Coordinates of N, CA and C in Angstrom, one line a residue:
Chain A
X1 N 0.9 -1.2 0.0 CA 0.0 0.0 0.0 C 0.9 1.2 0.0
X2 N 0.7 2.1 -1.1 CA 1.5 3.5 -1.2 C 1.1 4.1 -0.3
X3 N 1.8 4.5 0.7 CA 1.8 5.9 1.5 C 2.4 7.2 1.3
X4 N 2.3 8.3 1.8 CA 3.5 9.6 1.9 C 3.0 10.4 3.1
X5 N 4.4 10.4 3.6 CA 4.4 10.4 4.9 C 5.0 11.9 5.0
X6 N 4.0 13.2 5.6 CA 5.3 14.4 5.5 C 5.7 14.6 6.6
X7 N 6.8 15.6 6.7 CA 7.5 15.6 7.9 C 8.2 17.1 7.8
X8 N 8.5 17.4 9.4 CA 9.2 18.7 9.3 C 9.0 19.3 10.5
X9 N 9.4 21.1 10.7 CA 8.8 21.6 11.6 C 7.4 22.6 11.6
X10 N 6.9 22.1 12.8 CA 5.4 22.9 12.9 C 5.4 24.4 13.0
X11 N 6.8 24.6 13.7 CA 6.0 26.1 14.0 C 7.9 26.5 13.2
X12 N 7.7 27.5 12.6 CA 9.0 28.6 12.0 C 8.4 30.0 12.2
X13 N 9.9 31.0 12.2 CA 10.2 32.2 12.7 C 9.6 32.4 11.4
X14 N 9.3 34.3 11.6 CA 8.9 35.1 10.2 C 10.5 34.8 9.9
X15 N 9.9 35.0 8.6 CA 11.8 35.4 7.6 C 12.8 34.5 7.8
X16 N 12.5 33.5 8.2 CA 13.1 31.9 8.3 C 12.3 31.3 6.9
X17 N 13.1 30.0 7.4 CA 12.7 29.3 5.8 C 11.9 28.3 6.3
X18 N 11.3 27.6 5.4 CA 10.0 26.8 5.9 C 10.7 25.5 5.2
X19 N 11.0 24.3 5.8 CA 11.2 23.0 4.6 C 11.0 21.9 5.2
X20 N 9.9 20.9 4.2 CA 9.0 20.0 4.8 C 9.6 18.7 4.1
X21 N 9.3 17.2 4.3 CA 10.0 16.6 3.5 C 8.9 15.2 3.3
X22 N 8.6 15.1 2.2 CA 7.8 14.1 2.1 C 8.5 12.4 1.6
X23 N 7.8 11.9 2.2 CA 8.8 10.0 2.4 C 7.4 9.7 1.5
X24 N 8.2 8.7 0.4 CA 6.6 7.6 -0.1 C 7.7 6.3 0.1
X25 N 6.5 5.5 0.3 CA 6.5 4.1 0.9 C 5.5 3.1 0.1
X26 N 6.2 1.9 -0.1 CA 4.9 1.1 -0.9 C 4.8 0.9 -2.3
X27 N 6.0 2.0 -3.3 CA 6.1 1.9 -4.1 C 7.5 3.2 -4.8
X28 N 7.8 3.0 -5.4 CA 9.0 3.4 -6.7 C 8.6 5.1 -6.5
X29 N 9.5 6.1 -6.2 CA 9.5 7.3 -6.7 C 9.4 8.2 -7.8
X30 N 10.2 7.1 -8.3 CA 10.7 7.7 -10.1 C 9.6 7.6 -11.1
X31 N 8.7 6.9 -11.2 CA 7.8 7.0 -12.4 C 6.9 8.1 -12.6
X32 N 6.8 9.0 -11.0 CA 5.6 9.7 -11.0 C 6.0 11.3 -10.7
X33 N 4.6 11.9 -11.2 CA 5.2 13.3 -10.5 C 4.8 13.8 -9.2
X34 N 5.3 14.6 -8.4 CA 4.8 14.7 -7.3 C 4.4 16.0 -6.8
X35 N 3.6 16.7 -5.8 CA 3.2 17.9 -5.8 C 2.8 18.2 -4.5
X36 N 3.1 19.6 -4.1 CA 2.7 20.2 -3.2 C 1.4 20.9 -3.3
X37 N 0.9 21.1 -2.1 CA -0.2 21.9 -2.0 C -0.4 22.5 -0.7
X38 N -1.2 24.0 -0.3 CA -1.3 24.2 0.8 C -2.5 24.9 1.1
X39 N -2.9 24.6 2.6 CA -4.5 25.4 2.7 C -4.6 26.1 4.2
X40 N -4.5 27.4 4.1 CA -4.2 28.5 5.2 C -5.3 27.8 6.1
X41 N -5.6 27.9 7.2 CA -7.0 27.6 8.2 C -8.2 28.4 8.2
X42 N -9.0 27.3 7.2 CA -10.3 27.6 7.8 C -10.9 28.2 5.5
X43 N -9.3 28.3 4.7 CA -9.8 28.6 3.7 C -9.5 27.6 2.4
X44 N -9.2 27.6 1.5 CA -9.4 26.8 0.3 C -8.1 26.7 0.0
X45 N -7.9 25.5 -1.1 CA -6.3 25.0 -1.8 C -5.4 25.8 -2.2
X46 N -4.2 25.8 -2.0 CA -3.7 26.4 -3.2 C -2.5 25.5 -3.9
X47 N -2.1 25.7 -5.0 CA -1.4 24.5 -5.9 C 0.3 25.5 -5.5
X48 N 1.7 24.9 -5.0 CA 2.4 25.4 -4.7 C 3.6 25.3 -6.1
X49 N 3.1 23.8 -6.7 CA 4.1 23.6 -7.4 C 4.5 21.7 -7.5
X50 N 5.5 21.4 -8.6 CA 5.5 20.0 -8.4 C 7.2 19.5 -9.2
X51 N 7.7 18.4 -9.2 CA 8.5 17.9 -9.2 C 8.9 16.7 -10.1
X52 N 9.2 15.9 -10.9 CA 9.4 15.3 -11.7 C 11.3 14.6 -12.0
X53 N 11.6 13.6 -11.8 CA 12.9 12.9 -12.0 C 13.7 13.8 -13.4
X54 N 13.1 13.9 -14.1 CA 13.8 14.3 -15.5 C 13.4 15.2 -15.7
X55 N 12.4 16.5 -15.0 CA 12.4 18.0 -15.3 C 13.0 19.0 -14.5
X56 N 12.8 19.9 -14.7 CA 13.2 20.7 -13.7 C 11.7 21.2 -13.1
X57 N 11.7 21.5 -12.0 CA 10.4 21.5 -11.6 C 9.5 22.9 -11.5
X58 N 8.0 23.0 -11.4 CA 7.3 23.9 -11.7 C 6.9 24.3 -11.0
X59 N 6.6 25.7 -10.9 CA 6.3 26.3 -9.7 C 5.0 27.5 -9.6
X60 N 4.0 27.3 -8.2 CA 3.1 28.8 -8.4 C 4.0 29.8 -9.1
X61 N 3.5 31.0 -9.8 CA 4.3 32.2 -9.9 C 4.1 33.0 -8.8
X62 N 3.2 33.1 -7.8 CA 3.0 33.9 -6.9 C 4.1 33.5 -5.7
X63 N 4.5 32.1 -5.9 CA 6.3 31.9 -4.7 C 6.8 31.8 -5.3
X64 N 7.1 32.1 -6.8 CA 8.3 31.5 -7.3 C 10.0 31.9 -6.8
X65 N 9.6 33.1 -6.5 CA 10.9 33.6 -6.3 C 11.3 32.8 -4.5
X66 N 10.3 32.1 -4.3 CA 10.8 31.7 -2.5 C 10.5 30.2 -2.7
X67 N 10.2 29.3 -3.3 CA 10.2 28.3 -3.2 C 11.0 27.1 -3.9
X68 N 11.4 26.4 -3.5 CA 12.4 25.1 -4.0 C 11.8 23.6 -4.2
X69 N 11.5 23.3 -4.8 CA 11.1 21.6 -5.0 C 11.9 20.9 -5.4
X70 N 12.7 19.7 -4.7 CA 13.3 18.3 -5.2 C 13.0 17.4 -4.2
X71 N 13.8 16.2 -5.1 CA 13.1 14.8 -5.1 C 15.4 14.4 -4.7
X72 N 14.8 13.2 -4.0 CA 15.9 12.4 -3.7 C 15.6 11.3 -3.9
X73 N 15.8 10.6 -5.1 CA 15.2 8.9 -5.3 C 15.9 8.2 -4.6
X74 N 17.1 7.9 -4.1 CA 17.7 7.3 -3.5 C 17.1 7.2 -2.1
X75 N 16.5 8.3 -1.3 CA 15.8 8.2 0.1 C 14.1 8.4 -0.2
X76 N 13.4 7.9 -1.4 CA 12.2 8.0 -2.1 C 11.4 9.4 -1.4
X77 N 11.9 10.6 -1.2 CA 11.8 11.3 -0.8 C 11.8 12.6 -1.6
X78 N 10.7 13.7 -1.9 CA 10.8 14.7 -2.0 C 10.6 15.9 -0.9
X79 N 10.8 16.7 -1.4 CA 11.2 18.4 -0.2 C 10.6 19.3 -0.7
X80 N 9.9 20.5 -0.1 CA 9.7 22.0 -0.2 C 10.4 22.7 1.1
X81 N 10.8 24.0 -0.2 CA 11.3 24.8 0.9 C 11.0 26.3 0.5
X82 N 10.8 26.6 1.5 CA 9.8 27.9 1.5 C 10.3 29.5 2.1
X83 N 10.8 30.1 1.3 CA 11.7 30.8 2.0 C 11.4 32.7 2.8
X84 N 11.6 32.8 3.6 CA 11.6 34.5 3.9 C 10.1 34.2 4.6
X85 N 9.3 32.9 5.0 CA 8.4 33.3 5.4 C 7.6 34.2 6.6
X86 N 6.1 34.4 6.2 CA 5.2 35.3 7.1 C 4.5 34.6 7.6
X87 N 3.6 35.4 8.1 CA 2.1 34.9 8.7 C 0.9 34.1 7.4
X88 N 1.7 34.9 6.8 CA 0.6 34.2 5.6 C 0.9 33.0 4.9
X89 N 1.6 32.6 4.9 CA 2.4 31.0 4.9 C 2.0 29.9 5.9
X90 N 1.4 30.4 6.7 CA 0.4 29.2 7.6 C -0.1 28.8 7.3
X91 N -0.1 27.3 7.4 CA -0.8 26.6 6.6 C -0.7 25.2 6.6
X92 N -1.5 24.0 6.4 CA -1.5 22.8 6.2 C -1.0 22.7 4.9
X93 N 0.4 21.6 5.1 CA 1.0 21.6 3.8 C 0.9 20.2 3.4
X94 N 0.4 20.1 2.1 CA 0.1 18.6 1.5 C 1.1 18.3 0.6
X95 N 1.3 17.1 1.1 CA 2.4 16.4 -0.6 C 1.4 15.0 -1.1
X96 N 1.2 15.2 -2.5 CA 0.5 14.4 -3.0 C 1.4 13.5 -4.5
X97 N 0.7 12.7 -4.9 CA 1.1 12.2 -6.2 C 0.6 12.4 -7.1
X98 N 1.1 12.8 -8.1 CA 0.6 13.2 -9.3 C 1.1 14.7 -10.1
X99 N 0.9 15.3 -10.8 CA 0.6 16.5 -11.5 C -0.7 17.4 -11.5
X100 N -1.1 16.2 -12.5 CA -3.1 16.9 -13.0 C -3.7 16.0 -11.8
X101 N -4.2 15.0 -12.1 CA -5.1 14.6 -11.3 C -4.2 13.8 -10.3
X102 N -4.2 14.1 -8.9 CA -3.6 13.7 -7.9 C -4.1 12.8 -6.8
X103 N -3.9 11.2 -7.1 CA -4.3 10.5 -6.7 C -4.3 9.8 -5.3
X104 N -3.9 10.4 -4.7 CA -2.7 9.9 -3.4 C -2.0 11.4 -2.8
X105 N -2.6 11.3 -1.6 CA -2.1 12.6 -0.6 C -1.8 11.9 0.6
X106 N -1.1 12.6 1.3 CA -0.6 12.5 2.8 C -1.3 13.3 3.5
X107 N -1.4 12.9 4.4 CA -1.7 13.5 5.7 C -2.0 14.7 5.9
X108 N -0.9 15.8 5.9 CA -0.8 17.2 5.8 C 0.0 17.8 7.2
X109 N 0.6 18.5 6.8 CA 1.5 18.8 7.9 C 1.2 20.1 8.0
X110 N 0.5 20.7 9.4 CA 0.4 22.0 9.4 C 1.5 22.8 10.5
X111 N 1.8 23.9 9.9 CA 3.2 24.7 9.8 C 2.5 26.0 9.9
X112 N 3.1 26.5 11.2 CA 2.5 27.8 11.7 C 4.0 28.8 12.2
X113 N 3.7 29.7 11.3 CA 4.7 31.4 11.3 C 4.1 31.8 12.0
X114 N 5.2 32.3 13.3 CA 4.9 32.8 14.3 C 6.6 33.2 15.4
X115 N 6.4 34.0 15.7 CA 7.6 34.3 16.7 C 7.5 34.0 18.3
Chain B
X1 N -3.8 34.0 -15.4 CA -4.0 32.6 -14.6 C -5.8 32.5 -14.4
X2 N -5.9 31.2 -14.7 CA -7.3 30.9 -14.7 C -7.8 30.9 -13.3
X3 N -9.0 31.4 -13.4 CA -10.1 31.8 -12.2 C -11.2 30.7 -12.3
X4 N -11.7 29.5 -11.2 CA -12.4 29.2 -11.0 C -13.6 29.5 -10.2
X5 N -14.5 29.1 -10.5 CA -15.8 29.6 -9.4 C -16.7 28.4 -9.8
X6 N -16.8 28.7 -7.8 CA -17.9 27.0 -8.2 C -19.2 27.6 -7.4
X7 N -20.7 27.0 -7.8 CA -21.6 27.1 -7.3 C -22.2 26.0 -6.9
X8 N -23.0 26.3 -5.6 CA -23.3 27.4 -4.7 C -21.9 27.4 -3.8
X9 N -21.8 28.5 -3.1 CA -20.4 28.2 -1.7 C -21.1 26.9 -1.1
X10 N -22.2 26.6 -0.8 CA -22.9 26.3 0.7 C -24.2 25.8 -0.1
X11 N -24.5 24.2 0.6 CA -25.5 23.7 0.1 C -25.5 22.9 1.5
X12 N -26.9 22.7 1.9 CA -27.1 21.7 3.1 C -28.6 20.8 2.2
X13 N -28.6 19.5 2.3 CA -29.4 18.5 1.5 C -30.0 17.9 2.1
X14 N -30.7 17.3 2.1 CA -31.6 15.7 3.1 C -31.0 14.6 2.0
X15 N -30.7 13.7 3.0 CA -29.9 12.1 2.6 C -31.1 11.6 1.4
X16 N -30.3 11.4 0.8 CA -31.2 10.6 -0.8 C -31.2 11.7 -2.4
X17 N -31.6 13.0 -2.0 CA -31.5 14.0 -2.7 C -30.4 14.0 -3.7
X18 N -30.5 14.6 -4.7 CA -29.5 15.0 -6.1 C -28.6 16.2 -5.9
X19 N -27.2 16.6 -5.7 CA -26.8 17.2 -5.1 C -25.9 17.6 -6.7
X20 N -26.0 18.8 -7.2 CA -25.3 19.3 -8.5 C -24.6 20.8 -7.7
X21 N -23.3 20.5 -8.1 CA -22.3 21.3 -7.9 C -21.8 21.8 -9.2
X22 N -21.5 23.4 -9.8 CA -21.0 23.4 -11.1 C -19.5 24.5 -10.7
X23 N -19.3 24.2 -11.7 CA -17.4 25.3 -11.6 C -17.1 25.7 -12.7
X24 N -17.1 26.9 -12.8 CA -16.8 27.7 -13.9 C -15.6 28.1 -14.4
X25 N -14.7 28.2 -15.5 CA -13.3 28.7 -15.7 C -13.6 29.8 -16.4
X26 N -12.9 30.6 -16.5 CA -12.6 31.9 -16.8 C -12.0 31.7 -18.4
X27 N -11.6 30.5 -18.5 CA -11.3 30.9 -20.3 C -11.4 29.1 -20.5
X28 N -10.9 28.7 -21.8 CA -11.2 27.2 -22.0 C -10.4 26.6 -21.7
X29 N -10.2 25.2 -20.7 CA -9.4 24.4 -20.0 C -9.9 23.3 -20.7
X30 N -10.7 22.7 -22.0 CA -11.4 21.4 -22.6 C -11.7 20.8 -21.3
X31 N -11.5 19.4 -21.1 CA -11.6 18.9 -20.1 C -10.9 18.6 -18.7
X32 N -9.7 19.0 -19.1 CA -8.0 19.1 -17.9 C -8.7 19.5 -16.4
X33 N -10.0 19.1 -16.0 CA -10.6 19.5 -15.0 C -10.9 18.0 -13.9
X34 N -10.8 18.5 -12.4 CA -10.6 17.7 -11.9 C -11.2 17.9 -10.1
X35 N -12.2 16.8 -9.9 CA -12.7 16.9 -8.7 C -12.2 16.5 -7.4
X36 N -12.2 16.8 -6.3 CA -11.8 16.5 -4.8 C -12.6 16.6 -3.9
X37 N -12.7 16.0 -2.7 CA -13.8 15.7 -1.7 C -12.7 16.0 -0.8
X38 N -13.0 16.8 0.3 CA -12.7 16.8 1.7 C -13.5 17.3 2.7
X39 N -13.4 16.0 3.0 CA -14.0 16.2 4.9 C -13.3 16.6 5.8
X40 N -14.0 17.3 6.8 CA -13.2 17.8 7.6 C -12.0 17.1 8.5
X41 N -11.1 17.7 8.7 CA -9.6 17.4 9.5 C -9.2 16.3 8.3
X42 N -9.6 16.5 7.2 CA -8.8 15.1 6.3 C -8.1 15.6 5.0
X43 N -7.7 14.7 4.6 CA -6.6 15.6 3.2 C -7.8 15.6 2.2
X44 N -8.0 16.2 1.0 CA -8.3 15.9 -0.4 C -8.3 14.6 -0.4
X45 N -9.6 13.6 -1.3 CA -9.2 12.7 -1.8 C -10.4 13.1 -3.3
X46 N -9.3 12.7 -4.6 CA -9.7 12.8 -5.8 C -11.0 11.6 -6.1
X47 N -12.4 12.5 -6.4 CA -13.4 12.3 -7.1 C -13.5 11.5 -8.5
X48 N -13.2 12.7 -9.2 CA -13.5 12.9 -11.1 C -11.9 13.0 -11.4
X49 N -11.7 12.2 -12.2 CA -10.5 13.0 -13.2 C -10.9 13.4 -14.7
X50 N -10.0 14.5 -15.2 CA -10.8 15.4 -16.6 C -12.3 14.8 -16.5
X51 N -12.3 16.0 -15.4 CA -14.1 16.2 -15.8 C -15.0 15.3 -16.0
X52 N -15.2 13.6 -16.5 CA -16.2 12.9 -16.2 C -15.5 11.2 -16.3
X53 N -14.0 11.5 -16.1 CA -13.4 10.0 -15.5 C -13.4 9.5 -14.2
X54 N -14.4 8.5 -14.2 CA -14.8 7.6 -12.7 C -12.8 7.3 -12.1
X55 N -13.0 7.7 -10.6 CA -11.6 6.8 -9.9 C -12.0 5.5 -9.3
X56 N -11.1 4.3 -9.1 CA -11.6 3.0 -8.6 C -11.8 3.4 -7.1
X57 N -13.0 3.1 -6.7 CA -13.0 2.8 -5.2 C -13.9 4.3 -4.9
X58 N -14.5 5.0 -6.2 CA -15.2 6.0 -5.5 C -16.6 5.8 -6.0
X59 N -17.8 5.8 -4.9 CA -18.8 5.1 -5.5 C -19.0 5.6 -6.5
X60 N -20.2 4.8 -7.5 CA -20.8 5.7 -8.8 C -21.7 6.6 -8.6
X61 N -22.3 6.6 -7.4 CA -23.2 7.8 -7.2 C -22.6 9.4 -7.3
X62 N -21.3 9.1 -7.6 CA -20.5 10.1 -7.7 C -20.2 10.4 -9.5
X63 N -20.6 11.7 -10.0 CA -20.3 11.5 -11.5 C -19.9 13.2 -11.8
X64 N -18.9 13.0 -13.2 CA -18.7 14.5 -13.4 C -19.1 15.0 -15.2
X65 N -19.2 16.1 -15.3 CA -19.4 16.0 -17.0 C -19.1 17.8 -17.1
X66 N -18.8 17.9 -18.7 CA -18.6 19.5 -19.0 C -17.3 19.3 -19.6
X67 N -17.3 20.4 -20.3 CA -15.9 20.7 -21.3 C -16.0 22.5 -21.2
X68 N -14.6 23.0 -21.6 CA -15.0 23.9 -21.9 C -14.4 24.9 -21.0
X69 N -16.0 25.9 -20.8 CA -15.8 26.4 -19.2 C -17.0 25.9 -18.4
X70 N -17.3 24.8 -18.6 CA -18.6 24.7 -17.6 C -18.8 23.5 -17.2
X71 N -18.3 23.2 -15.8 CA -18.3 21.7 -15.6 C -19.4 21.4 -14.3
X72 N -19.7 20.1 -14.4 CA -20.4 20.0 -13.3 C -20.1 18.8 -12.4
X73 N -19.9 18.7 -10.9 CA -20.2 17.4 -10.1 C -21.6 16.8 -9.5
X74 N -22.1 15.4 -9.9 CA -23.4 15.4 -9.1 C -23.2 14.2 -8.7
X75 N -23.7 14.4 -7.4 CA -24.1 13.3 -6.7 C -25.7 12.6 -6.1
X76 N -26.0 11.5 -7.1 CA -26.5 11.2 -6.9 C -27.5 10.3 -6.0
X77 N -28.4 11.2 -5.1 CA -28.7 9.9 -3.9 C -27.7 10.3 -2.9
X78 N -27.7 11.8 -1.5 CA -26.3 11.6 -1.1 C -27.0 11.0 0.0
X79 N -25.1 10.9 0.8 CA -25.4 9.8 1.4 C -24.7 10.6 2.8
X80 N -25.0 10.6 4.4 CA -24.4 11.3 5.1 C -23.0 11.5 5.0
X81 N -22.2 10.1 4.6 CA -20.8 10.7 4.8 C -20.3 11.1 3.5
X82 N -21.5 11.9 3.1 CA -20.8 13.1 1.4 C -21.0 14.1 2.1
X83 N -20.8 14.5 3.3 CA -20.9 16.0 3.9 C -19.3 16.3 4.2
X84 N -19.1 17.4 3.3 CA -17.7 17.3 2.8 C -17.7 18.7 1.7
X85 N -16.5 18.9 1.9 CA -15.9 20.2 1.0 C -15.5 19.9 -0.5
X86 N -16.0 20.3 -1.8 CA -16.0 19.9 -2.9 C -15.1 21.3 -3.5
X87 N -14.1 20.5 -4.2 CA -13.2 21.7 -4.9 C -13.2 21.3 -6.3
X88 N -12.9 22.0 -7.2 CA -12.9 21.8 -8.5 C -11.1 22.1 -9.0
X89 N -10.2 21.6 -9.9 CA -9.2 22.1 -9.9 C -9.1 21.6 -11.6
X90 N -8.0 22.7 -11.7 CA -7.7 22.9 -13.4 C -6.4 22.8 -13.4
X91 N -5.8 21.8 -14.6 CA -5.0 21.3 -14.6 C -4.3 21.6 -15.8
X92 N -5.1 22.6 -16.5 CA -4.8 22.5 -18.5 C -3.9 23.9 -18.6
X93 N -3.5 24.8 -17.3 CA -2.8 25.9 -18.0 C -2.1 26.6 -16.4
X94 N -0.3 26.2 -16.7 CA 0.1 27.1 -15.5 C -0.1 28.8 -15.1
X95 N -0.4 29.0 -14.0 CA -0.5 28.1 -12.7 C -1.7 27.4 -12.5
X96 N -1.9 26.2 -12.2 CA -2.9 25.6 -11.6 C -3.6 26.1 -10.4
X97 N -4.7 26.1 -10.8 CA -5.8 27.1 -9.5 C -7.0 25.5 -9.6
X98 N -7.2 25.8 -7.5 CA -8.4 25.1 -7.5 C -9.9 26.3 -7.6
X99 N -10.8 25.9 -7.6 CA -12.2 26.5 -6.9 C -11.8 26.5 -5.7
X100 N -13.0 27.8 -5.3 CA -12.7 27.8 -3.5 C -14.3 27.1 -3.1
X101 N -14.3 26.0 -3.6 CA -15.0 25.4 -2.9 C -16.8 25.4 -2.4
X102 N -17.0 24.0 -2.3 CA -18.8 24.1 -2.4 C -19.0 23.1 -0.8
X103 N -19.1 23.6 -0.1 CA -19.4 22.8 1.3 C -21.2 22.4 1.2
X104 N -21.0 21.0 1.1 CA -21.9 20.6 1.4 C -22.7 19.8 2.7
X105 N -23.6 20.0 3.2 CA -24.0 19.9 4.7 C -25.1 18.8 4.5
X106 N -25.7 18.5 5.5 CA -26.7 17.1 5.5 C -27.2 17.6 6.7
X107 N -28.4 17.9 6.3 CA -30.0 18.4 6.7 C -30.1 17.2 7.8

């Protein structure tokens, strides 16, 4: 049974970096794309960006300038990293599978900017 | 970047009832359109893929259709545990935007 498991810290400084790491289990890394997503409390999705073995990866344009996505096949593992964050970066952060239609999500790791 | 809008925000139904959800794009996505169910404290789990492809293991009372800009989800016959947050997401043009969503409640 495929899992993905995220991990990281819950609470980060303003203007600190945010970086979460997702583990899949149950099956192979490499054939798929993978993707972040995040949802402030209490409001709706947003698409952060996603990841791919042989692309370079894509990203909202509204973080582009603060965000990083890779993958480590060797530890079946992808990462976000979130940088200079605020208050407005709070948020339940999802790593799922897929690109378009995303068939398989984790958990959600919620990550709260705060001093 | 494409704008979705789904109607109604807010629908509360009695168990059995026909429950049509629609989401609108701002320009044409064909079918690259794609449904999500979440319940509360739970992640997303994927509905519809492009707009009227069944997922294994999601009942068929669950169905999607529309091309275009005008898609719809209906649920047929709901059933208490479809009280749940319905999002619509578009897949056909970066950046990818979801709908902000149709909460549906159980009368």
């Amino acid at each position: 049974q495929v899992q993905l498991q995220g991990s990281g810290p819950t609470l980060v400084k303003p203007s600190e970096t945010l970086s979460l790491t997702c583990t899949v289990s149950g099956d192979s890394i490499r054939p798929y794309y993978w993707s972040w997503i995040r949802q402030p409390p209490g409001k709706g999705l947003e698409w952060i960006g996603y990841v791919f073995t042989s692309e370079s990866p894509t990203y909202n344009p509204s973080l582009k300038t603060r965000v990083t996505i890779s993958m480590d096949t060797s530890k079946s593992q992808f990462s976000l990293k979130l940088t200079s964050v605020t208050a407005a970066d709070t948020a339940v952060y999802y790593c799922a599978r897929g690109h378009r239609d995303m068939d398989l999500w984790g958990k959600g790791t919620t990550v709260t900017v705060s001093s | 970047e494409i704008v979705l809008t789904q109607s109604p925000d807010f629908q509360s139904v009695t168990p059995k009832e026909k429950v049509t959800i629609t989401c609108r794009a701002s320009q044409s996505i064909g079918s690259i359109l794609h449904w999500y169910q979440q319940k509360p404290d739970q992640s997303p789990k994927l509905l519809i893929k492009f707009a009227s492809q069944s997922i294994s293991g999601v009942p068929s009372r669950f169905s999607g259709s529309g091309s275009g800009t005008d898609f719809t989800l209906t649920i047929n016959g709901l059933e208490a545990e479809d009280a749940a947050a319905y999002y619509c997401h578009q897949t056909s043009t970066l950046p990818f935007t979801f709908g902000p969503g149709t909460k549906v409640d159980i009368k």
